[in-house]
Amino acid sequence: MAQVMAIAPELQLVTFDGDMTLYADGQNFADDSPLTVLLIRLLRQGINVAIVTAAGYGTDAMRYEQRLSGLLRGFAKEELTPAQVARFYVLGGECNFLFRCRADYRLEFIDDTMYASSSLRSWTDTQVQQLLDVAEAELADCVRRLGINAQILRKPRAVGLVPHEELTREQLDECALSSQMALLRSQGAPKSEPCDVPIPFCAFNGGSDCWVDIGNKLIGVQILQEMIGSPPQATLHVGDQFLSTGNDFSTRAACCTCWIISPHETQGILTELDAILFQS
């Protein structure tokens, strides 16, 4: 809360995790969510709002619209102006697929040639797929070693272990940490951090599954900061995965952060922020 109070006067950008931050794990943004009005008030105050999520559906805007259906309908119901909705972004796959809200309250994909840093554009598809091959092999080995009943799911910029039974936090952490070490070794940097290798990545415990994504939320937040012109001291990230095996952890190097554990706590943070903003 102290960070919220300190950053409020200069705030330009607020980024949010999705699952367990804005809505329940694996669910969609509900029409009756109390967060809708609070997010709308941020947009009307001239503050940029972005959802930076591991959910990776490629360039398929409709999949993201489905997850955020209640929020987008809220924008339409409140008749937000084109300028206001243009301040709303969705960044999927940690940092790989960027969308912006249009005047008709639909999401529009923005090609990475319009925003990506030179380091992001330098990743070739061959390099990405080779790294995902290593991750896929390591997750398959985790299934074998730990006797897990799970499937390995491959996406263009990610690979995940999706269990058919409930796993313990320790099992999921083991999968994330084993994958992290395998990927660091494959890039010749076993003692480095996942952010400090030629192709940064995020191997994380998703709460009920384990995923390895190309890139991370540090890059995602920095992309948005560069686009909007928001410095670290004017940026706030809100999320629930700030342990070392969580995918919000890396954002601490880019901006101020708020560690919450539920959408209810997010509501509390935004309610306090709203009171401060409308006092000033």
Short mmCIF file of C-alpha atoms in Angstrom, two decimals, residues 6-103:
data_model
loop_
_atom_site.label_atom_id
_atom_site.label_comp_id
_atom_site.label_asym_id
_atom_site.label_seq_id
_atom_site.Cartn_x
_atom_site.Cartn_y
_atom_site.Cartn_z
CA ALA A 6 3.97 6.97 -3.18
CA ILE A 7 3.51 6.34 -6.90
CA ALA A 8 -0.03 7.72 -7.31
CA PRO A 9 0.88 11.35 -8.12
CA GLU A 10 3.17 10.32 -11.00
CA LEU A 11 1.32 7.21 -12.18
CA GLN A 12 1.15 6.73 -15.95
CA LEU A 13 0.86 2.95 -16.41
CA VAL A 14 -0.66 0.11 -14.37
CA THR A 15 -0.07 -3.45 -15.56
CA PHE A 16 -1.90 -6.49 -14.21
CA ASP A 17 -1.47 -10.22 -14.23
CA GLY A 18 -4.65 -12.02 -15.33
CA ASP A 19 -5.49 -15.24 -13.47
CA MET A 20 -5.93 -14.80 -9.70
CA THR A 21 -5.32 -11.06 -10.07
CA LEU A 22 -8.31 -9.88 -12.13
CA TYR A 23 -10.34 -13.10 -12.25
CA ALA A 24 -10.32 -16.63 -10.84
CA ASP A 25 -7.79 -19.12 -12.18
CA GLY A 26 -8.77 -20.31 -15.66
CA GLN A 27 -11.94 -18.21 -15.68
CA ASN A 28 -13.05 -15.19 -17.69
CA PHE A 29 -13.47 -11.60 -16.55
CA ALA A 30 -17.03 -11.57 -15.22
CA ASP A 31 -19.69 -9.02 -16.25
CA ASP A 32 -20.41 -8.24 -12.60
CA SER A 33 -16.79 -7.88 -11.50
CA PRO A 34 -16.31 -4.88 -9.18
CA LEU A 35 -12.95 -4.32 -10.87
CA THR A 36 -14.60 -3.06 -14.07
CA VAL A 37 -15.58 0.32 -12.66
CA LEU A 38 -12.17 0.76 -11.00
CA LEU A 39 -10.28 0.04 -14.24
CA ILE A 40 -12.59 2.39 -16.15
CA ARG A 41 -11.86 5.16 -13.64
CA LEU A 42 -8.11 4.70 -14.26
CA LEU A 43 -8.62 5.04 -18.01
CA ARG A 44 -10.76 8.14 -17.54
CA GLN A 45 -8.01 9.62 -15.39
CA GLY A 46 -5.63 9.35 -18.35
CA ILE A 47 -3.73 6.36 -16.94
CA ASN A 48 -2.74 3.53 -19.26
CA VAL A 49 -3.93 0.06 -18.23
CA ALA A 50 -2.47 -3.21 -19.52
CA ILE A 51 -2.98 -6.87 -18.80
CA VAL A 52 0.33 -8.72 -19.07
CA THR A 53 -0.47 -12.40 -19.00
CA ALA A 54 1.13 -15.75 -19.70
CA ALA A 55 -1.98 -16.78 -21.62
CA GLY A 56 -0.75 -17.25 -25.15
CA TYR A 57 -3.28 -17.49 -27.98
CA GLY A 58 -0.99 -16.12 -30.68
CA THR A 59 -2.53 -13.32 -32.73
CA ASP A 60 -6.09 -14.56 -32.13
CA ALA A 61 -7.73 -11.46 -30.67
CA MET A 62 -11.05 -13.26 -30.17
CA ARG A 63 -9.54 -15.64 -27.62
CA TYR A 64 -8.36 -12.72 -25.49
CA GLU A 65 -11.69 -10.96 -25.99
CA GLN A 66 -13.42 -14.05 -24.64
CA ARG A 67 -11.26 -14.06 -21.50
CA LEU A 68 -11.91 -10.33 -21.00
CA SER A 69 -15.50 -10.29 -22.24
CA GLY A 70 -17.02 -8.78 -19.09
CA LEU A 71 -14.51 -5.93 -19.02
CA LEU A 72 -14.89 -5.08 -22.71
CA ARG A 73 -18.69 -5.08 -22.35
CA GLY A 74 -18.23 -2.75 -19.41
CA PHE A 75 -16.27 -0.35 -21.62
CA ALA A 76 -19.11 -0.37 -24.15
CA LYS A 77 -21.80 0.06 -21.49
CA GLU A 78 -20.00 3.09 -20.07
CA GLU A 79 -19.42 4.45 -23.58
CA LEU A 80 -15.72 5.09 -23.13
CA THR A 81 -14.31 7.41 -25.77
CA PRO A 82 -11.85 6.23 -28.46
CA ALA A 83 -9.06 8.07 -26.66
CA GLN A 84 -9.90 6.36 -23.37
CA VAL A 85 -10.08 2.80 -24.70
CA ALA A 86 -6.88 3.38 -26.72
CA ARG A 87 -5.10 3.43 -23.36
CA PHE A 88 -6.05 -0.22 -22.73
CA TYR A 89 -3.60 -2.95 -23.82
CA VAL A 90 -3.34 -6.72 -23.57
CA LEU A 91 0.07 -8.38 -23.82
CA GLY A 92 -0.14 -12.16 -24.09
CA GLY A 93 2.50 -14.87 -23.85
CA GLU A 94 4.38 -12.72 -21.30
CA CYS A 95 5.69 -10.32 -23.99
CA ASN A 96 4.94 -11.89 -27.37
CA PHE A 97 1.48 -10.82 -28.54
CA LEU A 98 0.36 -7.21 -28.09
CA PHE A 99 -3.19 -5.96 -28.57
CA ARG A 100 -4.81 -2.55 -28.17
CA CYS A 101 -8.46 -1.71 -27.68
CA ARG A 102 -10.22 -0.03 -30.61
CA ALA A 103 -13.08 2.47 -30.58
#
